[in-house]
Coordinates of C-alpha atoms and ligand atoms in Angstrom, one line a residue:
M190 CA -15.1 -14.7 -33.8
K191 CA -15.0 -13.9 -29.9
F192 CA -12.7 -15.2 -27.4
S193 CA -13.4 -16.2 -23.8
K194 CA -10.9 -14.7 -21.6
T195 CA -9.7 -18.5 -20.6
Q196 CA -8.7 -18.9 -24.4
F197 CA -6.2 -16.6 -24.3
D198 CA -2.8 -18.1 -24.7
Y199 CA -0.3 -15.4 -23.5
S200 CA 2.7 -17.9 -23.7
L201 CA 4.4 -15.7 -27.1
Y202 CA 3.0 -12.0 -26.8
L203 CA 3.6 -10.4 -30.1
V204 CA 3.7 -6.5 -29.7
T205 CA 4.5 -4.4 -33.0
D206 CA 6.1 -1.5 -33.8
S207 CA 6.2 -0.2 -37.7
G208 CA 9.4 2.2 -36.7
M209 CA 11.2 -0.8 -36.5
L210 CA 10.9 -3.2 -39.7
P211 CA 13.4 -4.3 -41.9
E212 CA 13.4 -3.2 -45.3
G213 CA 11.3 -4.7 -47.9
K214 CA 8.7 -6.2 -44.9
T215 CA 5.3 -4.4 -43.7
L216 CA 3.9 -4.9 -40.0
Y217 CA 1.1 -7.7 -42.0
D218 CA 4.1 -9.5 -43.5
Q219 CA 5.9 -9.3 -39.8
V220 CA 2.6 -10.6 -37.5
E221 CA 2.1 -13.2 -40.3
A222 CA 5.4 -14.7 -39.9
G223 CA 4.9 -14.7 -36.3
L224 CA 1.2 -16.2 -36.2
Q225 CA 2.6 -18.8 -38.8
N226 CA 5.2 -20.2 -36.4
G227 CA 3.5 -19.9 -32.7
V228 CA 2.5 -16.4 -31.7
S229 CA 0.1 -16.7 -29.4
L230 CA -1.1 -13.6 -28.9
V231 CA -0.8 -10.0 -30.3
Q232 CA -0.9 -6.1 -29.7
I233 CA -0.9 -3.3 -31.9
R234 CA 1.3 -0.9 -31.1
E235 CA 1.4 2.5 -33.0
K236 CA 2.5 5.6 -30.9
D237 CA 2.7 7.9 -33.7
A238 CA 0.1 6.5 -36.1
D239 CA -2.9 8.7 -37.7
T240 CA -6.5 7.6 -36.6
K241 CA -7.2 6.4 -39.2
F242 CA -4.4 4.7 -40.8
F243 CA -4.9 2.9 -37.4
I244 CA -7.7 1.9 -37.5
E245 CA -7.2 0.3 -41.5
E246 CA -4.4 -1.6 -40.2
A247 CA -6.1 -3.1 -37.2
L248 CA -8.8 -4.4 -39.1
A249 CA -6.4 -6.3 -41.5
I250 CA -4.6 -7.4 -38.8
K251 CA -7.4 -8.6 -36.4
E252 CA -8.6 -10.7 -39.3
L253 CA -5.1 -12.1 -39.4
C254 CA -5.2 -13.2 -36.7
H255 CA -8.2 -14.5 -36.4
S256 CA -7.3 -16.6 -39.1
H257 CA -5.1 -18.2 -37.0
N258 CA -7.3 -18.3 -34.0
V259 CA -5.3 -15.5 -32.3
P260 CA -6.9 -12.9 -29.9
L261 CA -6.1 -8.9 -31.4
I262 CA -5.5 -6.5 -28.5
I263 CA -4.9 -2.7 -29.1
N264 CA -2.4 -0.5 -27.5
D265 CA -3.6 2.7 -25.1
R266 CA -6.4 3.8 -27.8
V267 CA -9.7 2.5 -25.8
D268 CA -11.3 3.9 -29.0
V269 CA -10.0 2.4 -31.2
A270 CA -10.2 -0.8 -29.8
I271 CA -14.1 -0.6 -29.0
A272 CA -14.3 0.6 -32.8
I273 CA -13.0 -2.5 -34.2
G274 CA -14.3 -4.8 -32.1
A275 CA -11.0 -6.1 -30.4
D276 CA -10.0 -9.0 -28.3
G277 CA -8.7 -6.7 -25.7
V278 CA -6.9 -3.3 -25.1
H279 CA -3.6 -2.5 -23.1
V280 CA -3.1 0.7 -20.8
G281 CA -0.2 1.8 -19.4
Q282 CA 0.0 3.6 -15.7
D283 CA -0.1 7.4 -17.3
D284 CA -3.0 5.9 -19.6
M285 CA -6.7 5.9 -19.0
P286 CA -7.4 5.0 -15.5
I287 CA -8.2 1.1 -15.4
P288 CA -12.0 1.2 -14.0
M289 CA -12.6 4.2 -16.7
V290 CA -11.1 1.9 -19.3
R291 CA -13.7 -1.4 -18.2
K292 CA -16.4 1.5 -17.9
L293 CA -15.9 1.9 -21.9
V294 CA -15.1 -1.5 -23.1
G295 CA -17.6 -3.6 -20.8
P296 CA -17.2 -6.8 -19.4
D297 CA -15.7 -9.2 -21.9
M298 CA -12.8 -7.3 -23.3
V299 CA -8.8 -8.0 -21.7
I300 CA -7.7 -5.4 -20.5
G301 CA -4.0 -5.6 -19.5
W302 CA -2.1 -3.2 -17.8
S303 CA 2.0 -2.9 -17.8
V304 CA 3.5 -2.8 -14.0
G305 CA 6.8 -2.2 -12.5
F306 CA 6.0 -2.4 -8.9
A307 CA 4.6 -4.5 -6.0
H308 CA 2.7 -1.2 -5.2
E309 CA 0.9 -1.5 -8.5
V310 CA -0.3 -4.7 -7.7
D311 CA -2.0 -4.0 -4.7
E312 CA -4.3 -1.4 -6.7
L313 CA -5.3 -3.9 -8.9
A314 CA -5.9 -6.0 -5.9
Q315 CA -8.4 -3.6 -4.4
W316 CA -10.4 -3.6 -7.7
G317 CA -10.6 -6.7 -8.3
P318 CA -10.7 -10.0 -10.9
E319 CA -13.7 -8.0 -12.8
M320 CA -11.2 -4.8 -13.9
V321 CA -7.6 -6.1 -14.7
D322 CA -7.2 -9.6 -16.7
Y323 CA -3.3 -9.5 -17.2
I324 CA -0.1 -7.7 -16.5
G325 CA 2.9 -6.8 -18.7
I326 CA 5.6 -6.8 -16.0
G327 CA 8.6 -5.0 -17.1
T328 CA 10.9 -3.1 -18.2
L329 CA 13.1 -6.4 -17.3
F330 CA 16.0 -5.6 -19.4
A331 CA 17.6 -2.3 -21.3
T332 CA 15.7 -1.9 -24.8
Q333 CA 15.9 0.5 -27.4
T334 CA 12.4 0.0 -28.1
K335 CA 10.7 1.7 -25.4
K336 CA 11.5 5.5 -26.1
N337 CA 12.2 7.4 -22.8
P338 CA 11.5 4.9 -20.5
K339 CA 10.5 6.0 -17.6
K340 CA 11.5 2.8 -15.3
A341 CA 15.2 1.5 -15.0
P342 CA 15.3 -2.2 -15.9
M343 CA 14.2 -4.3 -13.1
G344 CA 16.0 -8.0 -13.9
P345 CA 13.9 -11.2 -13.3
A346 CA 14.3 -10.1 -9.7
G347 CA 12.2 -6.6 -9.6
A348 CA 9.7 -9.5 -11.6
I349 CA 9.5 -12.2 -9.1
R350 CA 8.4 -9.0 -6.8
V351 CA 5.6 -8.3 -8.7
L352 CA 4.6 -11.8 -8.4
D353 CA 5.3 -12.2 -4.9
A354 CA 2.5 -9.2 -5.0
L355 CA -0.2 -10.8 -6.6
E356 CA 0.3 -13.9 -4.6
R357 CA 0.3 -12.1 -0.9
N358 CA -2.6 -10.4 -2.8
N359 CA -4.7 -13.3 -4.0
A360 CA -5.1 -11.5 -7.9
S361 CA -5.0 -15.4 -8.8
W362 CA -7.1 -14.1 -11.5
C363 CA -4.5 -12.2 -13.3
R364 CA -2.1 -13.2 -15.9
T365 CA 1.4 -12.6 -16.3
V366 CA 3.8 -11.7 -19.4
G367 CA 7.5 -10.4 -18.5
I368 CA 8.7 -7.6 -20.7
G369 CA 11.7 -5.1 -22.5
G370 CA 14.5 -6.5 -23.8
L371 CA 13.8 -10.4 -24.3
H372 CA 16.0 -12.3 -26.7
P373 CA 17.0 -15.6 -26.8
D374 CA 20.4 -15.3 -24.5
N375 CA 18.0 -14.4 -22.0
I376 CA 14.6 -16.0 -21.8
E377 CA 15.8 -19.4 -20.5
R378 CA 16.8 -17.6 -17.7
V379 CA 13.9 -15.1 -17.0
L380 CA 11.3 -18.0 -17.2
Y381 CA 13.7 -20.0 -15.0
Q382 CA 14.0 -17.5 -12.4
C383 CA 11.0 -15.8 -12.5
V384 CA 8.6 -17.8 -10.0
S385 CA 6.9 -16.5 -6.8
S386 CA 8.1 -17.5 -3.5
N387 CA 5.7 -19.6 -2.7
G388 CA 6.5 -21.7 -5.9
K389 CA 3.0 -21.2 -7.1
R390 CA 2.8 -19.0 -9.9
S391 CA 6.0 -18.4 -12.8
L392 CA 5.0 -16.0 -15.8
D393 CA 2.3 -16.8 -18.4
G394 CA 4.7 -15.7 -21.2
I395 CA 7.1 -13.6 -22.9
S396 CA 6.1 -10.2 -24.8
V397 CA 8.3 -9.3 -27.7
V398 CA 9.1 -6.4 -30.1
S399 CA 11.8 -5.7 -31.7
D400 CA 13.0 -9.7 -31.7
I401 CA 10.4 -10.3 -33.9
V402 CA 9.2 -6.7 -35.4
A403 CA 12.9 -5.8 -36.4
S404 CA 13.8 -9.5 -37.8
S405 CA 15.3 -10.0 -41.2
D406 CA 13.5 -13.7 -41.0
A407 CA 10.4 -12.9 -38.3
G408 CA 9.4 -17.0 -38.9
A409 CA 12.7 -18.1 -37.8
S410 CA 12.9 -15.8 -34.5
T411 CA 9.7 -16.9 -34.2
K412 CA 10.3 -20.1 -34.1
V413 CA 13.3 -20.0 -31.3
L414 CA 11.2 -18.4 -29.1
R415 CA 8.7 -20.6 -29.4
S416 CA 11.3 -23.3 -28.7
L417 CA 12.9 -21.9 -25.7
L418 CA 9.3 -21.6 -24.1
D419 CA 8.7 -25.3 -25.0
K420 CA 11.9 -26.4 -23.5
R421 CA 11.5 -26.3 -20.0
D422 CA 14.8 -27.4 -18.9
Y423 CA 17.5 -24.4 -18.7
K424 CA 21.2 -26.7 -18.9
F425 CA 22.7 -23.8 -17.5
V426 CA 25.6 -25.5 -16.0
E427 CA 27.4 -28.3 -17.8
L428 CA 27.1 -29.9 -13.7
D429 CA 24.2 -32.0 -12.8
V430 CA 22.0 -29.9 -10.7
K431 CA 19.1 -32.9 -10.1
Q432 CA 18.2 -32.3 -6.4
K433 CA 19.5 -35.8 -4.5
A434 CA 20.2 -36.9 -1.4
L435 CA 23.1 -36.0 0.9
P436 CA 26.1 -37.9 0.5
S437 CA 28.1 -39.7 3.5
G438 CA 32.0 -38.6 3.6
E439 CA 33.6 -41.2 1.4
D440 CA 31.3 -39.1 -1.3
F441 CA 32.6 -35.8 -0.2
A442 CA 36.0 -37.6 -0.3
S443 CA 35.2 -38.5 -4.1
V444 CA 34.1 -34.8 -5.1
L445 CA 37.8 -33.7 -3.8
S446 CA 39.3 -36.3 -5.4
I447 CA 37.9 -35.9 -8.9
A448 CA 38.5 -32.1 -8.4
T449 CA 42.1 -32.1 -7.4
K450 CA 43.1 -34.3 -10.2
T451 CA 41.0 -32.0 -13.1
R452 CA 43.6 -29.2 -12.1
P453 CA 40.8 -26.5 -13.0
L454 CA 41.3 -23.0 -14.1
I455 CA 39.9 -20.4 -11.9
Q456 CA 39.2 -17.1 -13.2
H457 CA 39.4 -14.5 -10.5
I458 CA 38.1 -11.2 -10.5
T459 CA 38.6 -10.0 -7.5
N460 CA 39.6 -7.3 -4.9
K461 CA 43.2 -6.6 -4.2
V462 CA 43.0 -8.0 -0.7
H463 CA 42.3 -11.3 -1.8
Q464 CA 44.3 -11.5 -5.1
N465 CA 47.5 -13.3 -3.9
F466 CA 45.4 -15.2 -1.0
G467 CA 43.0 -16.4 -3.3
A468 CA 45.7 -17.8 -6.0
N469 CA 47.6 -19.6 -3.1
V470 CA 44.3 -21.2 -2.1
T471 CA 43.9 -22.0 -5.5
L472 CA 47.1 -23.4 -5.9
A473 CA 46.7 -25.7 -2.4
L474 CA 43.7 -27.3 -4.0
Q475 CA 45.6 -27.9 -6.7
G476 CA 43.7 -25.2 -9.1
S477 CA 45.2 -23.0 -11.6
P478 CA 44.9 -19.1 -10.6
I479 CA 44.5 -16.9 -13.1
M480 CA 43.2 -13.1 -11.7
S481 CA 42.8 -12.2 -15.3
E482 CA 40.8 -8.3 -15.9
I483 CA 41.3 -8.4 -19.3
E484 CA 38.1 -8.0 -21.7
S485 CA 39.4 -9.4 -24.6
E486 CA 40.8 -13.0 -23.5
V487 CA 37.7 -13.9 -21.8
R488 CA 36.3 -15.9 -24.3
D489 CA 39.3 -17.7 -24.7
L490 CA 39.8 -18.4 -21.4
A491 CA 36.0 -19.7 -20.7
S492 CA 36.7 -22.2 -23.5
I493 CA 39.5 -23.5 -21.6
P494 CA 38.2 -27.3 -20.2
N495 CA 36.9 -26.8 -16.6
A496 CA 37.4 -23.0 -16.4
T497 CA 35.4 -20.9 -13.8
L498 CA 34.8 -17.9 -12.6
L499 CA 35.0 -16.6 -9.4
L500 CA 33.4 -13.0 -9.7
N501 CA 34.0 -11.1 -6.3
T502 CA 32.8 -7.7 -6.6
G503 CA 35.1 -5.9 -4.2
S504 CA 36.9 -5.9 -7.4
V505 CA 37.6 -2.7 -9.5
A506 CA 37.2 -4.2 -12.6
P507 CA 35.9 -2.4 -15.6
I508 CA 31.8 -3.2 -15.7
D509 CA 32.2 -3.5 -19.5
M510 CA 35.0 -6.4 -18.7
V511 CA 32.8 -7.9 -16.2
K512 CA 29.9 -8.2 -18.0
S513 CA 31.6 -10.0 -21.3
A514 CA 33.0 -12.0 -18.7
I515 CA 29.4 -13.6 -17.7
R516 CA 28.0 -13.4 -20.9
A517 CA 31.2 -15.7 -22.2
Y518 CA 31.1 -18.4 -19.2
N519 CA 27.0 -18.2 -19.0
D520 CA 27.4 -18.9 -23.0
V521 CA 29.5 -22.5 -22.9
K522 CA 27.9 -23.3 -19.9
R523 CA 30.7 -22.7 -17.3
P524 CA 29.9 -22.1 -13.7
I525 CA 30.2 -18.7 -12.3
I526 CA 30.7 -17.9 -8.4
F527 CA 29.4 -15.0 -7.4
D528 CA 30.5 -13.4 -4.4
P529 CA 28.9 -9.8 -3.9
V530 CA 30.8 -8.1 -1.3
G531 CA 29.8 -5.3 0.7
Y532 CA 26.6 -5.9 -1.3
S533 CA 24.8 -2.8 -0.1
A534 CA 27.5 -1.1 1.9
T535 CA 27.2 1.9 -0.7
E536 CA 24.9 3.0 -3.1
T537 CA 27.1 2.5 -5.9
R538 CA 27.7 -1.2 -4.7
L539 CA 24.0 -1.9 -4.3
T540 CA 23.4 -0.7 -7.9
F541 CA 26.6 -2.8 -9.0
N542 CA 25.6 -6.1 -8.2
N543 CA 22.3 -5.6 -8.8
T544 CA 23.3 -5.1 -12.5
L545 CA 25.1 -7.9 -12.6
L546 CA 22.9 -10.1 -11.1
A547 CA 20.2 -9.3 -13.2
L548 CA 22.4 -9.9 -16.5
G549 CA 23.8 -13.5 -15.6
Q550 CA 22.7 -17.3 -14.2
Y551 CA 25.2 -18.0 -10.9
S552 CA 25.8 -21.2 -10.0
C553 CA 26.3 -20.1 -6.7
I554 CA 26.1 -17.3 -4.6
K555 CA 28.4 -16.4 -1.7
G556 CA 28.2 -13.8 0.9
N557 CA 28.0 -13.2 4.6
S558 CA 25.2 -13.0 7.3
S559 CA 24.8 -8.8 6.5
E560 CA 25.3 -9.7 2.4
I561 CA 23.1 -12.7 2.5
I562 CA 20.5 -10.3 4.0
G563 CA 20.4 -7.6 1.8
L564 CA 20.3 -10.1 -1.0
S565 CA 17.0 -11.3 0.4
E566 CA 15.6 -8.1 0.9
L567 CA 14.4 -9.3 4.4
D568 CA 16.2 -6.3 5.3
N569 CA 16.8 -2.8 3.3
K570 CA 19.5 -1.9 6.1
K571 CA 22.8 -0.4 4.9
M572 CA 25.7 -2.9 5.5
K573 CA 29.1 -1.1 7.2
G574 CA 31.3 -1.6 4.8
V575 CA 32.2 -5.2 4.3
D576 CA 31.3 -6.7 7.8
A577 CA 29.3 -9.8 8.5
T578 CA 26.2 -8.8 11.0
A579 CA 26.9 -10.5 14.6
G580 CA 24.2 -11.3 16.5
L581 CA 21.3 -12.6 14.0
S582 CA 19.4 -15.5 14.6
L583 CA 20.1 -19.3 12.9
D584 CA 16.5 -19.3 12.0
L585 CA 16.7 -15.9 10.0
L586 CA 20.0 -16.6 7.9
I587 CA 18.7 -19.8 7.2
K588 CA 15.7 -18.0 5.6
A589 CA 17.3 -15.5 3.8
T590 CA 19.6 -18.0 2.6
R591 CA 16.6 -20.0 0.7
I592 CA 15.3 -16.9 -0.5
V593 CA 18.2 -15.9 -2.3
A594 CA 18.6 -19.3 -3.8
F595 CA 15.1 -20.0 -4.8
K596 CA 15.2 -16.2 -5.9
Y597 CA 18.6 -16.6 -8.0
K598 CA 18.1 -20.5 -8.7
T599 CA 21.1 -21.0 -7.6
I600 CA 23.3 -22.4 -4.8
A601 CA 23.3 -19.8 -2.0
V602 CA 26.0 -19.8 1.1
C603 CA 26.2 -17.7 3.8
T604 CA 28.9 -17.9 6.1
G605 CA 29.7 -17.6 9.6
P606 CA 30.1 -19.5 12.8
H607 CA 27.1 -22.0 11.4
D608 CA 27.8 -21.9 7.2
I609 CA 24.3 -22.5 5.4
I610 CA 24.3 -24.0 1.9
A611 CA 20.7 -23.8 0.3
D612 CA 19.9 -25.5 -3.2
G613 CA 17.5 -23.6 -5.3
T614 CA 18.5 -24.8 -8.6
V615 CA 14.8 -26.5 -8.6
N616 CA 16.3 -29.1 -11.0
G617 CA 17.0 -26.5 -13.9
K618 CA 13.3 -26.9 -14.3
Y619 CA 10.8 -24.2 -15.9
T620 CA 7.3 -24.3 -16.5
L621 CA 4.9 -21.6 -17.6
S622 CA 2.0 -20.2 -15.3
E623 CA 2.7 -23.3 -13.1
G624 CA 5.7 -22.2 -10.7
T625 CA 7.8 -24.7 -9.3
P626 CA 5.4 -27.7 -8.3
D627 CA 6.5 -29.2 -4.5
Q628 CA 9.5 -26.6 -4.4
S629 CA 9.2 -22.9 -2.7
V630 CA 11.7 -21.0 -0.7
D631 CA 10.5 -22.8 2.3
T632 CA 11.0 -25.9 1.2
I633 CA 14.1 -26.6 -1.0
P634 CA 17.1 -28.7 0.2
C635 CA 19.1 -26.6 2.7
V636 CA 22.0 -27.4 5.3
T637 CA 24.1 -26.1 8.0
I638 CA 27.3 -26.9 8.8
F639 CA 28.9 -26.0 12.2
D640 CA 32.2 -26.4 13.6
G641 CA 32.3 -24.5 17.0
E642 CA 33.0 -20.8 17.0
I643 CA 36.5 -20.0 14.8
P644 CA 36.9 -16.6 15.6
I645 CA 40.8 -16.0 14.1
M646 CA 38.9 -16.1 10.4
G647 CA 37.2 -13.0 11.1
D648 CA 41.0 -11.7 12.0
I649 CA 42.1 -12.0 8.8
T650 CA 41.6 -10.8 5.5
A651 CA 39.9 -12.6 2.4
S652 CA 39.0 -15.7 4.6
G653 CA 35.5 -15.1 3.2
C654 CA 36.4 -14.5 -0.6
S655 CA 38.8 -17.7 -0.1
L656 CA 35.7 -19.7 0.5
G657 CA 35.3 -18.3 -3.0
S658 CA 37.6 -19.9 -4.5
T659 CA 37.4 -23.3 -2.9
I660 CA 34.1 -23.2 -3.9
A661 CA 35.2 -22.2 -7.7
C662 CA 37.9 -25.4 -7.4
M663 CA 35.2 -27.5 -6.2
I664 CA 32.7 -26.9 -8.9
G665 CA 35.3 -26.1 -11.6
G666 CA 37.1 -29.0 -11.2
Q667 CA 34.1 -31.9 -11.3
K668 CA 32.9 -34.3 -14.6
N669 CA 29.7 -33.4 -16.1
D670 CA 27.7 -35.9 -14.3
S671 CA 28.6 -34.4 -11.0
N672 CA 26.3 -32.8 -8.6
L673 CA 26.6 -28.7 -8.1
F674 CA 25.4 -28.6 -4.8
H675 CA 27.6 -31.9 -3.8
A676 CA 30.4 -29.9 -5.2
V677 CA 29.6 -26.8 -2.9
V678 CA 29.2 -28.8 0.5
T679 CA 32.1 -30.1 -0.1
A680 CA 33.7 -27.0 -0.5
V681 CA 32.6 -25.9 2.4
L682 CA 33.2 -28.8 4.7
L683 CA 36.7 -28.6 3.5
F684 CA 36.9 -25.0 4.2
K685 CA 36.2 -25.5 7.7
T686 CA 38.2 -28.2 8.5
A687 CA 41.1 -26.4 7.4
G688 CA 40.1 -23.0 9.8
K689 CA 39.5 -25.5 12.5
I690 CA 43.0 -27.3 11.9
A691 CA 45.0 -23.7 11.4
S692 CA 42.8 -21.8 14.4
E693 CA 44.6 -24.9 16.9
R694 CA 48.1 -24.5 15.7
C695 CA 48.2 -21.0 15.0
N696 CA 49.8 -18.3 16.9
G697 CA 48.2 -15.3 16.3
S698 CA 46.2 -14.1 13.1
G699 CA 49.8 -13.7 10.9
S700 CA 50.3 -17.8 11.3
F701 CA 46.2 -18.4 11.1
H702 CA 47.1 -17.1 7.4
V703 CA 49.5 -19.5 6.4
E704 CA 48.3 -22.6 8.8
L705 CA 45.0 -22.7 6.7
I706 CA 46.6 -22.3 3.0
D707 CA 49.0 -25.4 4.6
A708 CA 45.4 -27.3 6.0
L709 CA 43.8 -26.9 2.5
Y710 CA 47.3 -28.2 0.8
R711 CA 47.7 -31.4 3.3
L712 CA 43.5 -32.0 3.1
S713 CA 43.6 -31.8 -0.7
H714 CA 46.5 -33.4 -1.0
D715 CA 45.9 -36.5 1.7
I716 CA 42.2 -37.6 1.4
D717 CA 41.2 -38.8 4.3
P718 CA 36.8 -37.7 5.2
N719 CA 37.8 -38.9 8.9
V720 CA 39.6 -36.0 9.7
W721 CA 37.0 -33.6 8.5
T722 CA 34.9 -32.6 12.1
P723 CA 32.5 -30.1 10.9
K724 CA 29.3 -31.4 11.7
L725 CA 26.7 -31.4 8.7
T726 CA 22.8 -30.8 9.6
V727 CA 20.1 -30.7 7.6
V728 CA 17.6 -28.4 7.6
Ligands
3NM826 N1 6.7 -1.7 -22.6 P1 11.6 -5.3 -26.8 S1 9.2 -2.3 -22.6 C1 6.4 -2.0 -25.0 O1 8.3 -1.7 -19.5 C2 7.5 -2.2 -24.4 O2 6.0 -1.9 -20.2 C3 7.8 -2.3 -21.8 O3 10.6 -4.1 -26.6 C4 7.3 -2.1 -20.5 O4 11.2 -6.1 -27.0 C5 8.4 -2.4 -24.3 O5 12.0 -4.3 -28.1 C6 9.6 -2.6 -25.3 O6 12.9 -4.9 -25.9 C7 9.4 -4.0 -25.5

């Protein structure tokens, strides 16, 4: 049996490791169960096996794979791949150089390469289409399977950098699978988020070891994975994420009205400066604040109807508590608003924020100009503390906000004189290979909101953080059929209106604080869209 390169189906790629078999199961049993339930490609990876044993095992599994019309790939051992007539060979960065592998295996055998960085793609592209046929992009998440990993987990954002490098290099021939720590709790999110910025390609598949090989019921585990690959619709939050035309003032008023009637619980994990002010802003908007950082209660809180998490990473909450909270809210599809305070100010903050970004799906990510530029990677300069950067062009900030929205498949908000809101949720859809037809960084919906300069906003503490509380109240208070983007736009309009009113009434920064809460209180108790003055512009 011979497979042409175009016949390879990378969607569910099983890589073996006989060191993790459950009791009573052979590798043959596990591979067979996988093949019967949707595995589309198999790689034998035996780091410690003797050659003779490896060859015997590989021959038996090759026959099994071929009986299911599935190709077999051999890890690392080019000699074994040639000797048994395998359909492909997979090598890592420290194994035999690719041009030598190709010389040995000839033009027809598929060659796979482990890739973790964009510069490795540049090398692959220089070799051209006759060398590497597919890449395993990893390590995505921490895994116990790969001993002595040389790379830190890259998360979906790292995989997107690799997909972008393939597009930049026009390496259209090269297929991709994501690998490392992939399990049913993160696969939908990975497939959803991992799209090149131009929208032209997504992963061609996922590659797993332990999820199938170590499973006591490998068939059932494979079925779950296959169903996630086939689903292609990621309902990560109860609200509707379908992109719709922007509503009018009346519609925004109705979003506010629904939110104030619901009185959503807003769990704040936030910095000390914001705690008191954020609680009062939430109360002014008729939400119910709880400033809890207790790990053992996050699941109980997340399960309360309309509960919403505002995660402000200027906090000093223990990382395990924060991770548990993200998992808890994601599991029950309640929204999380992520505010990466001082995103790149220090190495500690950068690592902390990136770890959390890799761990969950956020309904909204909001930041100031410095934070959004940092998240977009348009500029990797360190931030000065938590300050916004003045003087950046609106065009640059719009571009950065769009990148953040599209990369994290979220609603991104960049605050400043012009607030910018971009909707990267792409209707909650994901595909294999095809990317996001009709959507890319440059085409996703985006609006700006402007109401003249309100410089006094920058003279009080936690004004930006409290926009986070306001967004949480608006999103959290909605019904399941309400629209996520509209809720966020309403929150930003409301906060800007309140800021303008307060700036006109106050005598200085002290009374501005008080007037801001008063204005939010009045706007939410006496809803009248005619007093909402900010100008909304579709970009
Ligand atoms: N290669 P699991 S990670 C074989 O990063 C392998 O290139 C990786 O195992 C890479 O699905 C990995 O059990 C192990 O996490 C993946």
